[in-house]
C-alpha positions as YAML, in Angstrom:
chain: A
units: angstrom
residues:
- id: 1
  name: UNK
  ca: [47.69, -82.43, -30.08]
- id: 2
  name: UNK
  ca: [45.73, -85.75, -29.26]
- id: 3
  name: UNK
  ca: [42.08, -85.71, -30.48]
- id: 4
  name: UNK
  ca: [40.69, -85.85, -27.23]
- id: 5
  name: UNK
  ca: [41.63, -82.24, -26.88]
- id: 6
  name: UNK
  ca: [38.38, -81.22, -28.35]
- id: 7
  name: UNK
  ca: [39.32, -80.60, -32.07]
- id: 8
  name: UNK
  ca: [36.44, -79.48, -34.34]
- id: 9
  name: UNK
  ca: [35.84, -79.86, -38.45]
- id: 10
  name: UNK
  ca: [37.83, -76.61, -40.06]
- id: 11
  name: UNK
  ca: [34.57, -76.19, -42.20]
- id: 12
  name: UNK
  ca: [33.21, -72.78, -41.04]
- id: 13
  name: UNK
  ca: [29.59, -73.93, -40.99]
- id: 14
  name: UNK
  ca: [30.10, -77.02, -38.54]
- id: 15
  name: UNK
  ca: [32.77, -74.60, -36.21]
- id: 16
  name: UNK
  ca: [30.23, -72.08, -35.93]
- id: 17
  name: UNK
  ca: [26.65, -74.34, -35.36]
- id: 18
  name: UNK
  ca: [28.54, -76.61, -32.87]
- id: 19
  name: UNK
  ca: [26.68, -75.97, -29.29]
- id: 20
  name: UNK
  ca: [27.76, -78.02, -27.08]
- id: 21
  name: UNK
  ca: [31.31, -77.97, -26.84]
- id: 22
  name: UNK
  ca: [33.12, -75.20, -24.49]
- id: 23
  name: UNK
  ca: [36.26, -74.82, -26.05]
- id: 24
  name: UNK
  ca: [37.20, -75.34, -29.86]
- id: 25
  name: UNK
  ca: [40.28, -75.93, -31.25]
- id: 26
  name: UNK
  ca: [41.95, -75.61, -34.75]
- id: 27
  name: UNK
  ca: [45.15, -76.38, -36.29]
- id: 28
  name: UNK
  ca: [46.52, -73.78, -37.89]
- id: 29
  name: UNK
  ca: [48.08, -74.58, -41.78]
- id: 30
  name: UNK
  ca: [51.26, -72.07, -40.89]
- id: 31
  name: UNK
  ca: [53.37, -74.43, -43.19]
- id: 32
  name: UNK
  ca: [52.59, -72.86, -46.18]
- id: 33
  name: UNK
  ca: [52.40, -69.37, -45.46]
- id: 34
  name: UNK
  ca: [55.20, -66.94, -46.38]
- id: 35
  name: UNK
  ca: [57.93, -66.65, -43.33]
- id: 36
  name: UNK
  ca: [57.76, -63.26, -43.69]
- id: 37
  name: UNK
  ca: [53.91, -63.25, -42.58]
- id: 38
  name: UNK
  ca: [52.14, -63.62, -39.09]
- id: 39
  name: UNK
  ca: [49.88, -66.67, -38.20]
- id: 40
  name: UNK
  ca: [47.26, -67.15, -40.49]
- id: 41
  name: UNK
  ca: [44.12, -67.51, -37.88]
- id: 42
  name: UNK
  ca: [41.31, -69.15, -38.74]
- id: 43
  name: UNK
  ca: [37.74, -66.74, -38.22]
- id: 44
  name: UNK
  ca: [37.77, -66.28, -34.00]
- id: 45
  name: UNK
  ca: [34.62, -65.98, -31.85]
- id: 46
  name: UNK
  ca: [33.47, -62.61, -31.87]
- id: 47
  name: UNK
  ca: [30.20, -62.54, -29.95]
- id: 48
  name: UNK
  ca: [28.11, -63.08, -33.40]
- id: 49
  name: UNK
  ca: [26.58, -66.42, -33.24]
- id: 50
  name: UNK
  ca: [25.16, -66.72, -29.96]
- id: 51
  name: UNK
  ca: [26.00, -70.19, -29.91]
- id: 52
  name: UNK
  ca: [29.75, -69.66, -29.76]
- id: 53
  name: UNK
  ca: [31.70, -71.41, -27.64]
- id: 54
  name: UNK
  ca: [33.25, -69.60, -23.88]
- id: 55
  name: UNK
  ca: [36.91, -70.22, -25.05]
- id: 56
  name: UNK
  ca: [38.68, -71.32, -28.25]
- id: 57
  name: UNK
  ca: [41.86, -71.92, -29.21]
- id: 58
  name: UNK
  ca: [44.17, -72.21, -31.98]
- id: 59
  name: UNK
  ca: [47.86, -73.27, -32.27]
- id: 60
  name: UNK
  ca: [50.40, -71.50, -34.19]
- id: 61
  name: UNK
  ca: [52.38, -74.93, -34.22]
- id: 62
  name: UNK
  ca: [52.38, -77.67, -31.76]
- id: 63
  name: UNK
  ca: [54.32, -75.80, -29.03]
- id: 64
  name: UNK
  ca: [52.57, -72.39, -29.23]
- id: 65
  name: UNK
  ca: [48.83, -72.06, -28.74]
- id: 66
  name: UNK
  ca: [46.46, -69.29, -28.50]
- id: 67
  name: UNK
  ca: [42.91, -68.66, -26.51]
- id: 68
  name: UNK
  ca: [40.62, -66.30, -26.63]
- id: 69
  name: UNK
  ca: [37.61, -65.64, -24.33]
- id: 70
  name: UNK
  ca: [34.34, -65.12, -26.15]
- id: 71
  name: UNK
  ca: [32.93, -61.46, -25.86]
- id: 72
  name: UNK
  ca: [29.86, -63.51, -24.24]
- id: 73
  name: UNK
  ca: [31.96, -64.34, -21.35]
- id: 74
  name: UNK
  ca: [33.36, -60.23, -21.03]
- id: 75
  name: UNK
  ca: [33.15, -57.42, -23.36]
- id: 76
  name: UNK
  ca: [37.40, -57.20, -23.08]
- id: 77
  name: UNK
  ca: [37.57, -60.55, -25.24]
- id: 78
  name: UNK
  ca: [40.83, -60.81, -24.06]
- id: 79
  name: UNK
  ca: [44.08, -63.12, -25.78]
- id: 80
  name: UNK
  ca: [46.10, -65.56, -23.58]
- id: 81
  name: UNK
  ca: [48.66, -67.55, -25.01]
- id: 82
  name: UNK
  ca: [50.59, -70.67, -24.01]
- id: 83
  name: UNK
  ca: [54.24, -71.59, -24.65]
- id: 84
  name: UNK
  ca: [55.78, -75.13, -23.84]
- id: 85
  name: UNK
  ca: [59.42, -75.61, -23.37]
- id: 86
  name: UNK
  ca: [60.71, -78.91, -22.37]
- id: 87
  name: UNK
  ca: [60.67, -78.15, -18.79]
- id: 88
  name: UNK
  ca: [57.87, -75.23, -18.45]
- id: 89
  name: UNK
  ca: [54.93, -74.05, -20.00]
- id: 90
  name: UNK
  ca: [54.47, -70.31, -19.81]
- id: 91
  name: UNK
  ca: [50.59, -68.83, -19.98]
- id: 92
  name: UNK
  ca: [50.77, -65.39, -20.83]
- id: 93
  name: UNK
  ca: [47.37, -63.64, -18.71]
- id: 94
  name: UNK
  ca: [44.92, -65.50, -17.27]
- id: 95
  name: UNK
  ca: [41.51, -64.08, -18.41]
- id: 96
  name: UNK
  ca: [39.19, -61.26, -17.68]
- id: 97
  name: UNK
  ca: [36.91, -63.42, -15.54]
- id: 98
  name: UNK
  ca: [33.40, -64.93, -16.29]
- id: 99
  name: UNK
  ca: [34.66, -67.90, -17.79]
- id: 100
  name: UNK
  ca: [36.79, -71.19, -15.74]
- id: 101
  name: UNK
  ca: [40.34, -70.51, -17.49]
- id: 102
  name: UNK
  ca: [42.33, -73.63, -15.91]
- id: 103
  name: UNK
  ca: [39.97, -76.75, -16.92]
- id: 104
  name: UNK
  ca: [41.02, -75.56, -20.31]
- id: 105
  name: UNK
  ca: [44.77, -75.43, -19.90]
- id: 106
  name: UNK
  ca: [44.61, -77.95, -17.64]
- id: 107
  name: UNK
  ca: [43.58, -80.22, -20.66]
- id: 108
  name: UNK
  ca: [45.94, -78.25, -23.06]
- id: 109
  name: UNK
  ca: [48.94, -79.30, -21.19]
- id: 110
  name: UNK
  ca: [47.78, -82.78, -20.44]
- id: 111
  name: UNK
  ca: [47.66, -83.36, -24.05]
- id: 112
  name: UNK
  ca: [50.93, -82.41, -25.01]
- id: 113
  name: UNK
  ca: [52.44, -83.95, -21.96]
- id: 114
  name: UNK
  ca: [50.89, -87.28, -23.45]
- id: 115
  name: UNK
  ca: [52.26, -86.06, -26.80]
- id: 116
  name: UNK
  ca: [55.61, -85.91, -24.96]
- id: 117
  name: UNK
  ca: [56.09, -89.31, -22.70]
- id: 118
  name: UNK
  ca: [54.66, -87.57, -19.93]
- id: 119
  name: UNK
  ca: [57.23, -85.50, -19.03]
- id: 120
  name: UNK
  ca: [57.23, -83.10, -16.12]
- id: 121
  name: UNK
  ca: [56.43, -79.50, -16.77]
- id: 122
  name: UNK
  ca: [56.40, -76.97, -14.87]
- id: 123
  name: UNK
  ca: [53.65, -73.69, -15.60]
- id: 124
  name: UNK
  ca: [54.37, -70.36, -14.96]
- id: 125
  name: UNK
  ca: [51.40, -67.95, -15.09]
- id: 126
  name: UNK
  ca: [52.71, -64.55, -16.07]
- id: 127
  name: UNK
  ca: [50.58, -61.51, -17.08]
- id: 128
  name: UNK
  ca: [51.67, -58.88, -19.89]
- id: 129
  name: UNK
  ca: [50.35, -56.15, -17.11]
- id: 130
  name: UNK
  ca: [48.91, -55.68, -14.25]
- id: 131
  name: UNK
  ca: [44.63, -55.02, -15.08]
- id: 132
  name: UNK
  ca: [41.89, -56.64, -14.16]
- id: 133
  name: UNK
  ca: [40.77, -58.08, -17.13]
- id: 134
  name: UNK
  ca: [44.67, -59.55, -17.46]
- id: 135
  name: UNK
  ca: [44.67, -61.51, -14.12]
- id: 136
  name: UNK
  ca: [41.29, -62.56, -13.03]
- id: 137
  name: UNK
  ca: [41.93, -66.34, -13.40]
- id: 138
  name: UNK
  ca: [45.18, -66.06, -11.02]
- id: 139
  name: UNK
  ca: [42.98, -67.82, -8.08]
- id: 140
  name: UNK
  ca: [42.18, -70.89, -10.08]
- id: 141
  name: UNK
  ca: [46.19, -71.45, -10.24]
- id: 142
  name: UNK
  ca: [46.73, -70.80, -6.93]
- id: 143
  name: UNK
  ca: [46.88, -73.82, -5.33]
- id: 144
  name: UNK
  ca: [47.98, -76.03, -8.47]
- id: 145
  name: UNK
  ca: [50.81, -78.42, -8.14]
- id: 146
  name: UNK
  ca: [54.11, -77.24, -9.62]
- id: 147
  name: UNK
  ca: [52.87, -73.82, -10.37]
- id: 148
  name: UNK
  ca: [53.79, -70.43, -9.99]
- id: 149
  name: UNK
  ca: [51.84, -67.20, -10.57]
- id: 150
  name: UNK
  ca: [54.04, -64.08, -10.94]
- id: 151
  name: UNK
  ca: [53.39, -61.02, -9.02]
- id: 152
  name: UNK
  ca: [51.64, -57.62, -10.44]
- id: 153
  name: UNK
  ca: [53.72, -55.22, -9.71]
- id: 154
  name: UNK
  ca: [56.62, -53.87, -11.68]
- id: 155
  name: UNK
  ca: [59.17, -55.16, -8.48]
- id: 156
  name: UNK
  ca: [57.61, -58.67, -8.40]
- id: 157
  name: UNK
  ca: [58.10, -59.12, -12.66]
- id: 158
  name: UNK
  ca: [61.79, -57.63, -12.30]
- id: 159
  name: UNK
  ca: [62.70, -59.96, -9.65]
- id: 160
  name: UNK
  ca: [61.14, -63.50, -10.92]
- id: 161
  name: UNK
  ca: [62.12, -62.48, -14.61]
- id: 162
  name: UNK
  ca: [66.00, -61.23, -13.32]
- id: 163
  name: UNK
  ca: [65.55, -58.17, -14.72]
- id: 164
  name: UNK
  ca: [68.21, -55.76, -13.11]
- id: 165
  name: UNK
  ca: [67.76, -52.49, -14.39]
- id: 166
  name: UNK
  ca: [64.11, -52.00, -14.77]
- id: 167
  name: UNK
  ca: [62.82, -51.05, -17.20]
- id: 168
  name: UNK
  ca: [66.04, -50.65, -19.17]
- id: 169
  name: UNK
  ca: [67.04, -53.96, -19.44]
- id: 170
  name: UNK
  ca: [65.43, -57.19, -20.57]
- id: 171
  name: UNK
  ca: [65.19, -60.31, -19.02]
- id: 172
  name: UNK
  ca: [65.54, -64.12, -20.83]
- id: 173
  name: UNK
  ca: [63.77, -67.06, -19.06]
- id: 174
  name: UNK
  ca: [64.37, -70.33, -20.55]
- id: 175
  name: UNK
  ca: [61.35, -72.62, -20.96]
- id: 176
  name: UNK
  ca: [63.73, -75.68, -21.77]
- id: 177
  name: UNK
  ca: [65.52, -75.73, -25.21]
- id: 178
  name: UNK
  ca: [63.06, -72.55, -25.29]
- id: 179
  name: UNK
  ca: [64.17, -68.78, -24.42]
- id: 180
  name: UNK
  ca: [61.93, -65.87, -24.53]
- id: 181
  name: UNK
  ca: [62.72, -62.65, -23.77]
- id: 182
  name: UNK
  ca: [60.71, -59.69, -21.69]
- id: 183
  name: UNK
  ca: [60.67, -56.51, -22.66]
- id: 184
  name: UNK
  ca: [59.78, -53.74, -20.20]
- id: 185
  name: UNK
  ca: [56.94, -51.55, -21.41]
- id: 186
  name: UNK
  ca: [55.70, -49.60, -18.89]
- id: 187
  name: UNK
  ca: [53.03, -46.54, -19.65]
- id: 188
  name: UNK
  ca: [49.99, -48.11, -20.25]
- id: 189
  name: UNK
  ca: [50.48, -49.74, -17.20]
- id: 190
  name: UNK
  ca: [53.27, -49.72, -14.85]
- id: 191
  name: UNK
  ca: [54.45, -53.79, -15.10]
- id: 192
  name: UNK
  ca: [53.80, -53.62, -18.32]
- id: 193
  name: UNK
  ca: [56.29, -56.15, -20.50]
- id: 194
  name: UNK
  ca: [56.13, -57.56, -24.18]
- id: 195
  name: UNK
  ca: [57.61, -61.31, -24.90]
- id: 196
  name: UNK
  ca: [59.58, -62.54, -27.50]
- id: 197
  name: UNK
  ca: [59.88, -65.91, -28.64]
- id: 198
  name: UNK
  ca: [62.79, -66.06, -30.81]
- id: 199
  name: UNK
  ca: [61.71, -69.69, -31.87]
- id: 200
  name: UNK
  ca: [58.65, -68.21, -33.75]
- id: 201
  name: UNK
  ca: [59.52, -64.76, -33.96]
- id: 202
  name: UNK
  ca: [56.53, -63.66, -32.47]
- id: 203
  name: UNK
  ca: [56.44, -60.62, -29.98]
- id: 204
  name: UNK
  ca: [53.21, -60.98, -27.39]
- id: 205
  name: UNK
  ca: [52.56, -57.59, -27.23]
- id: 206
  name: UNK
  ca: [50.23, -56.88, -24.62]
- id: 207
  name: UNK
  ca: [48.32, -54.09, -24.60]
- id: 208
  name: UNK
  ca: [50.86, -51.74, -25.36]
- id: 209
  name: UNK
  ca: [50.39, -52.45, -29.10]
- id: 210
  name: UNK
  ca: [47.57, -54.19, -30.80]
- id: 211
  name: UNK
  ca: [44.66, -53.80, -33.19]
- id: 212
  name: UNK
  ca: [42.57, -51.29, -30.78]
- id: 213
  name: UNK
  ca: [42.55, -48.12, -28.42]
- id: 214
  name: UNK
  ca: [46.38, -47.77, -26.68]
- id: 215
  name: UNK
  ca: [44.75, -46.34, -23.72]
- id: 216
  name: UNK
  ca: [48.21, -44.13, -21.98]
- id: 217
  name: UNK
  ca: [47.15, -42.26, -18.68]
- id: 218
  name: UNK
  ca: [48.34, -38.44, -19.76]
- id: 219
  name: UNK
  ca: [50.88, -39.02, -16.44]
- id: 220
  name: UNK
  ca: [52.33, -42.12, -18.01]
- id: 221
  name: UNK
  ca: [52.74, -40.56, -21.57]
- id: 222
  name: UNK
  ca: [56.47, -40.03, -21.49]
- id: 223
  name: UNK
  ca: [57.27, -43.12, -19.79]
- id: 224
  name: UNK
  ca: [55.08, -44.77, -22.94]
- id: 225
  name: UNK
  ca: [56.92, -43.03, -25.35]
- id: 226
  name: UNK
  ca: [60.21, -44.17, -24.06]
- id: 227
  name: UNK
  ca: [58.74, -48.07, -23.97]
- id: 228
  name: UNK
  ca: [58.36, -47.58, -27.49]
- id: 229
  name: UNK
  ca: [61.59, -46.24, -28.47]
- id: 230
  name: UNK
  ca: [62.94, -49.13, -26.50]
- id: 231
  name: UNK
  ca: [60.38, -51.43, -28.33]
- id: 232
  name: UNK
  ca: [62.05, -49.85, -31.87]
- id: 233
  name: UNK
  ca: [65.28, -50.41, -30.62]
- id: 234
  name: UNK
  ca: [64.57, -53.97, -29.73]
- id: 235
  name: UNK
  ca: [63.05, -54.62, -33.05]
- id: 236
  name: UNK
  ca: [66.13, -53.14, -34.84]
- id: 237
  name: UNK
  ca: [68.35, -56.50, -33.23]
- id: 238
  name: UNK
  ca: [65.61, -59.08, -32.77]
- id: 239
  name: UNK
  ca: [63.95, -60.59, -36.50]
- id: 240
  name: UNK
  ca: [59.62, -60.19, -35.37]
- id: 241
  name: UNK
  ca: [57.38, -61.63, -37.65]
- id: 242
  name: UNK
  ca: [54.67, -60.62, -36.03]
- id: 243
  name: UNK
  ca: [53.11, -58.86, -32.68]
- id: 244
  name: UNK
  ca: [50.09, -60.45, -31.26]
- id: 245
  name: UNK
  ca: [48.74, -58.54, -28.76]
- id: 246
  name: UNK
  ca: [45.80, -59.03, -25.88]
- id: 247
  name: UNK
  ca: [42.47, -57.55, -27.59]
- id: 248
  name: UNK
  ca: [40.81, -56.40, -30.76]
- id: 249
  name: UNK
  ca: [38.95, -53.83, -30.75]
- id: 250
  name: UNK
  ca: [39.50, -52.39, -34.50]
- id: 251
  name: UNK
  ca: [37.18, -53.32, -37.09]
- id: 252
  name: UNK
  ca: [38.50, -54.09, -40.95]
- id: 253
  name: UNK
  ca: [37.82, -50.62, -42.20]
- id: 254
  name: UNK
  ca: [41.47, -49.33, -41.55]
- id: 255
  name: UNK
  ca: [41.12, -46.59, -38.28]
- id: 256
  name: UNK
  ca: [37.67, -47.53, -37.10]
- id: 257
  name: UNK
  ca: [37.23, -49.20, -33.73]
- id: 258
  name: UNK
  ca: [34.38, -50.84, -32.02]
- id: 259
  name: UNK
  ca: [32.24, -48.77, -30.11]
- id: 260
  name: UNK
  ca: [33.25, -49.28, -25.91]
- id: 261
  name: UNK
  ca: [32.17, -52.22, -24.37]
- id: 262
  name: UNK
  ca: [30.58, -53.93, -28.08]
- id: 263
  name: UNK
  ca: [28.55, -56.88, -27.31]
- id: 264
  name: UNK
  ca: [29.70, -58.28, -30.68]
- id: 265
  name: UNK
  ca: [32.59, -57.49, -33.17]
- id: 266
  name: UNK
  ca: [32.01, -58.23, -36.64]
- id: 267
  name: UNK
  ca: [34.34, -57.99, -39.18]
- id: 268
  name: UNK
  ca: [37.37, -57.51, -37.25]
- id: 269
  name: UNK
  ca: [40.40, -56.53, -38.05]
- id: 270
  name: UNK
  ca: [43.31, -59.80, -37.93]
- id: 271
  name: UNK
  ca: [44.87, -60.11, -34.32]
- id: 272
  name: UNK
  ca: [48.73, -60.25, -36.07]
- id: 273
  name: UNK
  ca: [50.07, -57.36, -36.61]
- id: 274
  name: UNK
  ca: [53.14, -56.85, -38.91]
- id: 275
  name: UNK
  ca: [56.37, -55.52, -37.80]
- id: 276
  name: UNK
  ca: [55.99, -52.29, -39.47]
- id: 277
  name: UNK
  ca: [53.41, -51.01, -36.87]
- id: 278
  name: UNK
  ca: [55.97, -50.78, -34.02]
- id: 279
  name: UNK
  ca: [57.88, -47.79, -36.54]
- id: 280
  name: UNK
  ca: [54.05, -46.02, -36.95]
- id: 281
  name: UNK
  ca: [54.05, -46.34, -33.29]
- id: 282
  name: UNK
  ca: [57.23, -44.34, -32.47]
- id: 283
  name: UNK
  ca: [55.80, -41.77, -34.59]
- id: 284
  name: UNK
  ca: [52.92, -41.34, -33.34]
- id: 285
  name: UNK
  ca: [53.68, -40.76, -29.94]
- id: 286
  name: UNK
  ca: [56.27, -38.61, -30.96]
- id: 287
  name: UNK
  ca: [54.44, -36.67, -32.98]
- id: 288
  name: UNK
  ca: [52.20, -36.33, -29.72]
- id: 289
  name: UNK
  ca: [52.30, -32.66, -27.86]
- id: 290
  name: UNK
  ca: [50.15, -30.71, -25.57]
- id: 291
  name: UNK
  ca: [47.29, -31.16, -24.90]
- id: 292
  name: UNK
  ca: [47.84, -34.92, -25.89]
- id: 293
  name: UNK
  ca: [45.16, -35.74, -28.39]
- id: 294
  name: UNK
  ca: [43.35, -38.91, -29.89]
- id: 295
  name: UNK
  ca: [45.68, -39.98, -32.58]
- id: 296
  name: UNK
  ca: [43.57, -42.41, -35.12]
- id: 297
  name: UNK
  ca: [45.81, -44.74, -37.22]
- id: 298
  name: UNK
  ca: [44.90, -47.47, -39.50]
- id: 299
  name: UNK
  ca: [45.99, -50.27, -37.35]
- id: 300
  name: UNK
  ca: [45.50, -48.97, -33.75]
- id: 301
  name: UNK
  ca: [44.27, -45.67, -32.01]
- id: 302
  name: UNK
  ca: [46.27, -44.09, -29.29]
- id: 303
  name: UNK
  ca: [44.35, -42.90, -27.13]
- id: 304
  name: UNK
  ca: [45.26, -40.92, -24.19]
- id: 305
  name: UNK
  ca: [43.30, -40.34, -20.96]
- id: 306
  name: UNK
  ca: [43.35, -38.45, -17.61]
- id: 307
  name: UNK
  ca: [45.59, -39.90, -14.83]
- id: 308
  name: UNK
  ca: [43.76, -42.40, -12.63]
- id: 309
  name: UNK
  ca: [43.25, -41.42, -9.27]
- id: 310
  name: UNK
  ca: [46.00, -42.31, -6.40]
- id: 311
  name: UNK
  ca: [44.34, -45.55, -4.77]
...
């Protein structure tokens, strides 16, 4: 990525006492970690130096970049990510709102299209589920050139995505030289899908799995349970190096979360997640039986909660 784009020093003391820009970026030294390990992040905003920028991002490698909104901007601190293909980019959520999300990837795209003759590319804005804090940028994408937005609703991700059997089936949608696959996960939400990018062998996990509190509506719980089996299943066939998912909310101390709605988050736990989580998954929610209870693991808490009321 071009210089312009806003790069800052990787020395921890200039990242964290610049002011003035909004968004910082680093480069992330993947090269020489193990290929058996997930990205290795440099420290992200986490609502503890009040001077911290509204967005920052970081790439994986040149073609696969992460942002995350500052807890300053809204206490979800959500994860977006951003793939390129030849032909498409593909931004995975759009933000939880308080914070412009397209000047950002507006720039982001401009730079590698420079990076890349200028070629064409098309962006897709897709959402790993259908909440609020997931989609609240959509209307700053609305009427961008060459753009589309997917839908919310289970129906509208089946039919752009060509999934035919939801939620049994995946889809693949080709970014150019660049396929990813969704992967229906409905329970914590009903359009709820994971991606995986066999390129990096990265699953974007949503909030269906993550470092925080798996919140399942008590209505939803079997349908969860099955996304997971189907998630284990997947995992069985497809190599993942890691799951990044949309939020942290766990602290380092293995099974202890942030308190609801934390205006800051120090010491968190990484965003990556290893593999092994998706099998302490499965067991957890089948270890689950009534009355479903708060189950507190080391790496996530799943959390169940009464069924939200019928709009």
């Amino acid at each position: 990525m071009a210089a312009a784009a806003n790069d800052v020093s990787t020395n921890p003391a200039r990242r964290w006492t610049r002011t003035i820009a909004s968004v910082v970026v680093v480069t992330l030294l993947t090269a020489t970690a193990p290929a058996d390990t997930g990205p290795n992040f440099s420290r992200w905003i986490d609502g503890t130096n009040p001077a911290e920028p509204e967005l920052q991002v970081q790439r994986i490698d040149a073609d696969t970049l992460v942002i995350r909104q500052s807890v300053r901007t809204n206490f979800e601190a959500p994860f977006l990510y951003l793939l390129f293909g030849k032909k498409r980019a593909l931004l995975i959520d759009s933000g939880a709102g308080g914070v412009a999300i397209r000047p950002t990837i507006d720039r982001l795209i401009a730079s590698w299209r420079a990076a890349h003759g200028d070629r064409p590319l098309h962006l897709v804005v897709a959402h790993s589920h259908g909440h609020g804090d997931h989609h609240a940028g959509d209307a700053e994408f609305a009427d961008r050139p060459d753009t589309d937005v997917v839908g919310l609703s289970a129906a509208h991700v089946a039919r752009f995505f060509a999934i035919d059997d939801w939620p049994n089936r995946t889809g693949r949608y080709d970014l150019g030289e660049r396929v990813v696959t969704i992967v229906p996960t409905p329970g914590h939400e009903p359009a709820h899908i994971m991606i995986y990018d066999a390129r990096t062998r990265l699953m974007f996990s949503g909030d269906m799995l993550y470092p925080g509190r798996l919140y399942v509506p008590t209505d939803r719980f079997a349908t969860f349970r099955a996304s997971a089996d189907r998630l284990a299943a997947f995992a069985k066939t497809h190599p993942i190096r890691a799951l990044l998912g949309a939020h942290i909310e766990m602290t380092t101390t293995p099974g202890r979360d942030y308190p609801m709605r934390a205006a800051t988050h120090p010491a968190e736990h990484a965003l990556a997640l290893p593999p092994s989580v998706i099998k302490t998954l499965r067991q957890a929610t089948a270890a689950e039986s009534s009355p479903l209870m708060i189950d507190r693991r080391a790496d996530f808490i799943l959390y169940p909660v009464p069924p939200k009321p019928a709009p």
